[in-house]
Amino acid sequence: QDQGPIKVGILHSLSGTMAISETVLKDEMLMLIEQQNERGGLLGRQLQPVVVDPGSNWPMYAEQARQLLAQDQVDVIFGAWTSVSRKAMLPVVEELNGLLFYPVQYEGEESSQNVFYTGAAPNQQAIPAVDYLIDELGIERFVLAGTDYVYPRTANRILEAYLKDERGIADEDIMINYTPFGHSDWQNIVAQIQQFGSQGKPTAVVSTINGDANVPFYLELANQGVDASDIPVIAFSVGEQELSGIDTGPLVGHLAAWNYFQSIDTDANAEFVDAWQAYTQDDAAVTNDPMEAHYIGFNMWLEAVRKAGTTDVDAVKEAIIGVTVPNLSGGYAAMMPNHHITKPVFIGEIQDDGQFQVVWETPSTVAGDEWSDFLPGSRDLISDWRAPLRCGNLNVQTMSCGGSTAAQEAEAALAE
Amino acid sequence: MKPLSSLIQRDRVFDFLKPRESPVDVRHGPILYLDEVSVSFDGFKAIDRLSLTIDDGELRCIIGPNGAGKTTMMDIITGKTRPDSGEVWFGTRHDLLRLDEPQIATLGIGRKFQKPTVFEALSVFENLELAGASDKRLWPSLFARLDAQARERIEETLELIQLTEQRDRAAGVLSHGQKQWLEIGMLLMQRPRLLLVDEPVAGMTEREMARTAELLRGLAGRHSVVVVEHDMGFVRSIANKVTVLHQGRVLAEGTMDQVSKDSRVAEVYLGAPEEELVR
Amino acid sequence: MKLFPLPLFASSGARLFALLGLCACLMVVILGQQAHAQSPDDAALLESLGTGSFNDKSEAINSVAASGTPRAGEWLEAMLDGRLQLAGDGTLVIVASTSGRSLEARAALDGAPMGTIERRELRRIPINNALRVQLRGAIATLDLSAEDPAVRRAAAAGLFGRVDDDLASLIEARLEGEEDESVRAALERALALPRLEHGDVTAIEALRGSQDNAVRLALTRAAQSGDAQMAAAAQQALGEIERRAEINRWLQQLFFGLSMGSVLVLAAIGLAITFGVMGVINMAHGELIMLGAYTTWMLQQWLPGQPGLAVLLAIPAGFLVSALVGIVLERGVIRYLKGRPLETLLATFGVSLILQQLVRTMISPQNRSVVTPEWMSGSVMVIDGLSLTLNRLYVMLFAALVFLALLAVMRATRLGLEVRAVTQNRAMARAMGIRASRVDLLTFALGSGVAGLAGVALSQLTNVGPSMGQNYIIDSFMVVVFGGVGNLWGTLVAGLSLGIVNQWLEPWVGAVLAKIAVLVFIILFIQKRPRGLFPQKGRAAEG
Amino acid sequence: MAHGWLVRPWHERSTQVFLFSVCAALALVTLLHLALPAGHPLHVSAYTVNLLGKYLCYALLAVALDLVWGYLGVLSLGHGAFFALGGYAMGMYLMRGIGERGVYGNPELPDFMVFLNWDRLPWYWHGFDMFWFALVMALLVPGLLAFAFGYFAFRSRVSGVYLSIITQALTFALMLAFLRNEMGFGGNNGLTDFRELLGFDLRQGSTRLGLFIASGVALMFGYLVCRALISSRLGRVGMAVRDASNRVRFLGYRVERVQLYVFVVSAMLAGLAGALYVPQVGIINPNEFSPLFSIELVVWVALGGRATLYGAVIGALVVNYAKTWLTSAMPDAWLFVLGGLFVAATLLLPQGIAGLLAQLRRRKSAKRDEDREALT
Amino acid sequence: MLSIDKIDQFYGESHTLWGLELEVAQRQCTCVLGRNGVGKTTMLKAVMGEVPIRGGKLLFDGTDISRLPIEARPRLGIGYVPQGRQIFPLLSVEENLRTGLGIGRSKRIPERIYELFPVLLEMRGRRGGDLSGGQQQQLAIARALTLAPRLLILDEPGEGIQPNIVTEIGRVLRRLIDEDGLTVLLVEQKLPFARRYADRFALIDRGRNVAEGPIESLSDELVARHLGI
Ligand SMILES: Nc1ncnc2c1ncn2[C@@H]1O[C@H](COP(=O)(O)OP(=O)(O)OP(=O)(O)O)[C@@H](O)[C@H]1O
Ligand SMILES: Nc1ncnc2c1ncn2[C@@H]1O[C@H](COP(=O)(O)OP(=O)(O)OP(=O)(O)O)[C@@H](O)[C@H]1O
Ligand SMILES: NC(N)=O
Ligand SMILES: [Mg+2]
Ligand SMILES: [Mg+2]
């Protein structure tokens, strides 16, 4: 087994509604693997991608994760976008002891010894973003607008708690609005936002609106004349890929918070963007934050395998904590014991060429915090997957490790 | 086997042609009573204050020009169409306007449609079976099995409508005339108290017409029968009393001879050289 | 210097950063102009615009505005539009437009033409939101003394709600020398708010009935002021404004509903033909819509810089593309399924999968960006305080036209008669000499083409991507069926009423519940009218 | 009288063949899974067993749909709703079964409630800690919904596409409702992270095998119920309703009751399928309510062959196997193949796959007749 | 004018027409008689192309039309009044009539039609499906006449029509034959009608033409043999 190629499972939707976001991640992974093979592979072996398409169907993610791990015997999986797809895969990955690198910003409140979260936790995106709004723009009223699913719900709950408890924003200065997936008629909501924003206090919209619904949302904003200088919108799910599907002319000045922008001016990034454009044979091809997350995740895994000298999952899990690799914005990303990584946070303004221009960044990188400090249920929890703790949800008050089976199994294994 | 002709002799009413017990109360009057019934469609008065009574055991022919409202009248009696005004009583106890189609059917009113309608995907046999089933409620239908007696009855009916050979063919593939017969068979299987028969002999040959006439006459007495037909020869051969409808109301009523002498009837319906076509 | 009261500034949404920037710059402008400060070196001024942090630039903008240099307006405008760019050799240039590979440029300092420069050689001077606000304020103030009265008027109108005491005195001064009546009126209006702030009751008269938010806020404050006369007058004016606002809200809601409704109608109307009239359960209808939208995008790619023309051309082109695909679909598949309508569901479902994936592989899985032409962007103010978005107005109009055209085809042409005959009794229609298969083809092409038209319109409202059709297929079937199958009017009324119900509910219960409520409404309504809004009545339909 | 009806279909040849095939398949898979070592080429892996179990649930769902579509002429475009409700009932049981092993260690509240600050279990979650209750609910809730919905719809004589579309509206509305986090069903993330079923560890191969067999048995049961229904007189009334519902009324049958009864039975079977499906795939989420899933379901039945029941089974198996296989064999192009399959099947197999089988059988028997004739 | 030459027809496996032969002479009314289910309607459908034939030929004016699609046949001048009326239920009466105007002979519904069937003028705007049975039958005949056919095929046209109109239809047919040179192929069960208006008869039994000749030669013996039970 140690002689053949090392198999890398790629589990992103290439069809259905999620294809819009996930297809590029598949292509990116293929590119990274190709590059690595040109550099001589890993441990002297070639990397071999195994691509499957769950077709935006959540049970299918579980089925295919199982297939990749049990049938194809892949050594690692890079995949998923939505939280629900990750949740669907999670039991499978834990059961079959696989490795999953998840590249998208998410709501937190989860920790698994088999999953590595290379996207942002809420504290790496949402919290700094509202800090920027308050501290730099003097915003006093907030519209929290999101698609009605778990990530926006959780992010907004965290934000609400943070705004009220930490930043002293009054109840009536927060408006929360949820819309269905793919919502396309924003007339009323934009009118409401305008109304809400015209009461004499500087107002901003914090948008956790998902994918497809963004285009009609921004169009409506533009057409109803909501200018970024009147009511700026800061989005957590709108990146360069999404902008490539929107006429950004009328959106100039609206904001997004990410850990990476294509426009970031570093050599590493220029190289990455060039490679990507060459690989896709499209010099207008854009990169985005989840792509950087996969880039970092992939390099961390390479590093960890090298360090462990094997692709054996347990060894890699052990080795990867503490691994530090360069990110694309000129700094370093480190894998923390909670399987989250350190990231800088950038605020960018949309430009008319579909790129973001960084207008603010955190002075240093922020470590991902999966258990939010602003939610009563989880503020006492931490996660640490290093020996001997090996616990994803340690309650620091009671010092007991809550019920993840993985943890129990580890305990049992130790006892034996 | 008994010769077929004996089956339809009017003096020998066979068991399976007996009406089933129905709760209809005819002790104090007619079996069907329509009073001042009107119905209009988009302003067009199809039935205009029509009053009509059918006595128990009577065989009544209803004739009248195309569009006179004959079929519509049957629609009203069977609950398919709700009249705008008027009353319809079955016996003295049942106000038909308060009941829906299955209830009316269960009371014992059966109907043959003008355009033959049979269950095309089911076999001829099954068509008859469904029509004849004794208990049509949900659970009994679910657990029902065909007993020997019922089977026998179906076989007899098949014989009578001359579809024994086609018994297992889907009803959809029958010819037009065969469907007519099948529908008559279904009507018989239902054993209703009152039969409403809309143009039974359309598309039948002379002989078959004669058979149908026999059959209907045989039914009269125990059953009440209302026949709508345009074939005057046929009407003449069965009817003692004829009602002529015109523009939704009764134009004339009486024996065939009386009616055919009526000049208005001749004008709107029979036409002048009547004798040419009507034997 | 005293800052004007904060809330005054909140014309359409409060903006602290805007306030700071604008205010600072106005100060400098006024000082500069009053003092006739000696002109500093233009080159250094220009240089300062192109370098340094956002804060440095903010100061630079102030200096430029105050300098009185004749090029100031041009520089600031170019900077605002992103046309002020840094060439490779370090000189600042102004380019004619920002799109294209190589750009027409002239020197910023003296306007000397520099020919075309490769885009890669240029770097635009970055600005942020705060600078944008500052630039707009500076430009407007400069414009107050422009040659063209129209520009002056626009500048004065633009300053409404942003006038502080200093600016007020500047405007007073301008008013003295102003001859153009309309500009005078605009200036007077601009002054009304600060006058009101200063307790000038007569100012209320000038503001009466205005739906501007700044006015409402100012009046609200005035209504609470100690001055009883002032308070009463303000209160009364406010009541008037409220009443007007109420009517506006109502009208706006109606517009929202009708506009959503017309989108539904557009999406469904093609299906009303292929499904409603022909009885083909066309699951690929959404993909035909998508093709229309992609045609718009494609044309915009071919005609760079002329998005409007591309959209207009897309109307016939989108129709043709979808109609052609419809023809292929009919000839290749549906033709063989005559009399088996449910099988068309299976086959067209397959076709829809194929079309989606085809777009994903041949074009891209990502959304495509379709530009809204200038004349369709933004909104028009129909009455004070009620603006309607233009793109939606156009789409409504378009939907109405498409509907009427289709109605005419189905009612007044032979094709309309023949298709109905064919669907009601195919064999008999053929026995009457009707070329049934040709009729099918033409009708299906028509329905498909109309779906394409819907796509063209939708490209102006929402995202253009491979799965966009999926978003409309369910709604379309619902609208057609709700309206009553086979009835074009039914589709129209159904679409519009569902749109109105949805938009009317939305502010009450939120978007999600509104959608659920509409679905429940449909379910309940169908119980009342089991054959839709406009049922096929009579004996025939009852079967 | 009441005993006969379930037995009747046993005497039909097609039922015998069907039941035998399913039994044989179950036995064979079990044998190949247990008896052969993992490396053996004929070994059926736990992964495959799991997959097959999932397919069998889909097959049962397809049978349930075929009952109403094929035999009652009611094209339900919302059958996924009943499946999903059954699934949610089971999911709730499994969720309660996590107990203190959830990430927050809350013995009562599921995780998603904890971090969204629910302070107590909503009333409708009570009782789901008991398996029997969940199972009853998995049948009862879809059944009741079908009853309430069907009662009004059939009474109002909603039929044809109108009925199809309101079933679609129903499932769509349920999808939106279940997507709402306030509903207390986990929103879009749905219910996941299940641990054990009746004390059996869900991550154990033997549990999987058990579920697979249970699904097979459920499929046989469902098939038998449908068969019995169809071959009863009620079934024939149903078929008559399909072809001429008005005419049936004039014979004295209560059409709406027949429709309602069959619809409810079908919904309950769908719920059963959902209940078995969830522990095998490990997640239930509002996606199962999506109208497209229900349409796809119709496509399975159409492909397999409508109004045959076994055709529905074949359709479900073929499409889902094709999906599993194609999505990994040709992840970029599988939709072309699947879409093409649908198109080709409609054009070439007018009666679906079952029709093809029947045709082959007829041809064979015709050939046999010929041979016999030639001999005599 | 039309000759049906040894045609064989099958519904699936069941053989319905067995080498059926029939000559329809120009400007004459040929009446086909036969018991229920012997294949009369099937024969007419074969002529119209609604059911395929396996063997034999159909010659219309000497050209073989058996391979032509249905819609080409009315264009040659064949009008068809099918059994069961087959009117377009959701089209208005007028629209029903207009369907026949597509083949180009005339753009307007000939006045004559409303003269022949005045009730249709009265009901012009009503949906065809709402008409009474007999009205529908009249509509079906009128519709076929809008094609201005040279050969008119009628399948039991008198069915469900009030007697005076049946007589009227007979007269109209006669007039069209005698004055306009129409040829008529009629399937009819009612002997009096046949005897009065037809020129020739043909008796069909079990898919075969068992007897034909001038109508006068239709003897009671033949009737008893082939139309009896
Ligand atoms: N649903 C309806 N809508 C409009 N008109 C209708 C409807 N039903 C019946 N009519 C009209 O009502 C009149 C009576 O029709 P009905 O079918 O009862 O006539 P009828 O006496 O049975 O005629 P026939 O002998 O031709 O069958 C006709 O003129 C018909 O057009
Ligand atoms: N679509 C079909 N499929 C199979 N068999 C059919 C089909 N249509 C008719 N038949 C059979 O073919 C035979 C001839 O039917 P046809 O309709 O031609 O009879 P007909 O002579 O017109 O009878 P009628 O006088 O009753 O109209 C009948 O036995 C009928 O059952
Ligand atoms: N994790 C998300 N964005 O679903
Ligand atoms: Mg009638
Ligand atoms: Mg016939």
GROMACS .gro file of C-alpha atoms in nm, chain B residues 8-10 17 59 61 112 160-162 177 180-185 187-188 195 197-220 225-229 231 233-235 237-239, chain E residues 36 190 229:
model
   59
  424ILE     CA    1  -8.608  -1.162  -2.226
  425GLN     CA    2  -8.966  -1.261  -2.238
  426ARG     CA    3  -9.154  -0.995  -2.064
  433LEU     CA    4  -8.342  -0.840  -1.291
  475LEU     CA    5  -9.211   0.289  -1.853
  477CYS     CA    6  -9.051   0.764  -2.306
  528LYS     CA    7  -7.714   0.490  -1.888
  576LEU     CA    8  -7.782  -1.113  -2.236
  577ILE     CA    9  -7.571  -0.833  -2.377
  578GLN     CA   10  -7.388  -1.077  -2.600
  593GLY     CA   11  -7.244  -0.050  -3.018
  596GLN     CA   12  -7.376   0.070  -2.554
  597TRP     CA   13  -7.465  -0.283  -2.462
  598LEU     CA   14  -7.207  -0.301  -2.190
  599GLU     CA   15  -7.348   0.008  -2.034
  600ILE     CA   16  -7.694  -0.137  -2.043
  601GLY     CA   17  -7.549  -0.445  -1.879
  603LEU     CA   18  -7.729  -0.069  -1.551
  604LEU     CA   19  -7.897  -0.404  -1.515
  611LEU     CA   20  -8.365   0.340  -1.466
  613VAL     CA   21  -8.183   0.533  -2.014
  614ASP     CA   22  -8.047   0.794  -2.251
  615GLU     CA   23  -8.064   0.689  -2.616
  616PRO     CA   24  -8.016   0.317  -2.569
  617VAL     CA   25  -8.049   0.212  -2.929
  618ALA     CA   26  -7.833   0.470  -3.098
  619GLY     CA   27  -7.603   0.274  -3.324
  620MET     CA   28  -7.790  -0.053  -3.292
  621THR     CA   29  -7.923  -0.264  -3.568
  622GLU     CA   30  -8.292  -0.334  -3.606
  623ARG     CA   31  -8.264  -0.667  -3.435
  624GLU     CA   32  -8.076  -0.535  -3.143
  625MET     CA   33  -8.326  -0.260  -3.114
  626ALA     CA   34  -8.597  -0.517  -3.089
  627ARG     CA   35  -8.406  -0.696  -2.818
  628THR     CA   36  -8.358  -0.379  -2.626
  629ALA     CA   37  -8.725  -0.306  -2.651
  630GLU     CA   38  -8.804  -0.647  -2.511
  631LEU     CA   39  -8.563  -0.597  -2.233
  632LEU     CA   40  -8.699  -0.263  -2.129
  633ARG     CA   41  -9.053  -0.382  -2.141
  634GLY     CA   42  -8.952  -0.674  -1.927
  635LEU     CA   43  -8.814  -0.439  -1.669
  636ALA     CA   44  -9.122  -0.229  -1.644
  641VAL     CA   45  -8.795   0.318  -1.655
  642VAL     CA   46  -8.741   0.649  -1.824
  643VAL     CA   47  -8.621   0.622  -2.180
  644VAL     CA   48  -8.497   0.901  -2.398
  645GLU     CA   49  -8.482   0.811  -2.764
  647ASP     CA   50  -8.594   0.651  -3.289
  649GLY     CA   51  -9.002   0.310  -3.424
  650PHE     CA   52  -8.838   0.209  -3.104
  651VAL     CA   53  -9.038   0.450  -2.896
  653SER     CA   54  -9.267  -0.030  -2.974
  654ILE     CA   55  -9.221   0.023  -2.602
  655ALA     CA   56  -9.415   0.319  -2.487
 1650ASN     CA   57  -7.218  -0.404  -3.404
 1804LYS     CA   58  -8.133   0.220  -3.975
 1843ILE     CA   59  -7.875  -1.187  -3.419
   0.00000   0.00000   0.00000
